[in-house]
Amino acid sequence: MRLDDVDGTAVDSTVVDAASVKQIVQQAAAIGQRLWIRPADTPAS
């Protein structure tokens, strides 16, 4: 989730695979965005 700079609320949410996380984190860091990264919920088996 991308977080609002003022109050920390979620601005948008994106589900990505592990290979994409590094790229997304680098892009956010380059422009000073804050992210909240958490594992995706998986269905019970």
CSV table of C-alpha atoms in Angstrom, one decimal:
chain,number,residue,atom,x,y,z
A,1,MET,CA,0.0,0.0,0.0
A,2,ARG,CA,1.2,3.5,-0.7
A,3,LEU,CA,0.6,5.7,2.3
A,4,ASP,CA,-0.4,9.4,2.4
A,5,ASP,CA,2.5,11.6,3.5
A,6,VAL,CA,0.3,13.7,5.8
A,7,ASP,CA,-1.8,11.2,7.8
A,8,GLY,CA,-0.4,7.8,6.8
A,9,THR,CA,-3.7,6.5,5.4
A,10,ALA,CA,-3.6,4.1,2.5
A,11,VAL,CA,-3.7,5.9,-0.9
A,12,ASP,CA,-3.8,2.8,-3.1
A,13,SER,CA,-3.1,-0.9,-2.9
A,14,THR,CA,-1.2,-3.2,-5.3
A,15,VAL,CA,-0.6,-6.9,-5.2
A,16,VAL,CA,2.7,-8.0,-6.8
A,17,ASP,CA,4.9,-11.0,-6.9
A,18,ALA,CA,8.1,-11.1,-4.9
A,19,ALA,CA,10.3,-10.3,-7.9
A,20,SER,CA,8.5,-6.9,-8.4
A,21,VAL,CA,8.9,-5.7,-4.8
A,22,LYS,CA,12.5,-4.5,-5.2
A,23,GLN,CA,11.5,-2.3,-8.2
A,24,ILE,CA,8.5,-0.8,-6.5
A,25,VAL,CA,10.5,-0.1,-3.3
A,26,GLN,CA,13.3,1.6,-5.3
A,27,GLN,CA,10.7,3.8,-7.2
A,28,ALA,CA,9.0,4.8,-4.0
A,29,ALA,CA,12.3,5.6,-2.3
A,30,ALA,CA,13.4,7.7,-5.3
A,31,ILE,CA,10.5,10.1,-4.8
A,32,GLY,CA,10.1,9.8,-1.1
A,33,GLN,CA,6.9,7.8,-0.9
A,34,ARG,CA,6.1,5.6,2.1
A,35,LEU,CA,5.0,2.0,1.5
A,36,TRP,CA,3.5,-0.6,3.7
A,37,ILE,CA,4.5,-4.1,2.6
A,38,ARG,CA,2.7,-7.1,3.9
A,39,PRO,CA,2.3,-10.7,2.7
A,40,ALA,CA,-0.9,-11.4,0.7
A,41,ASP,CA,-3.6,-13.4,2.4
A,42,THR,CA,-3.6,-17.0,1.3
A,43,PRO,CA,-6.7,-19.1,1.3
A,44,ALA,CA,-6.8,-21.9,3.9
A,45,SER,CA,-6.1,-25.3,2.4
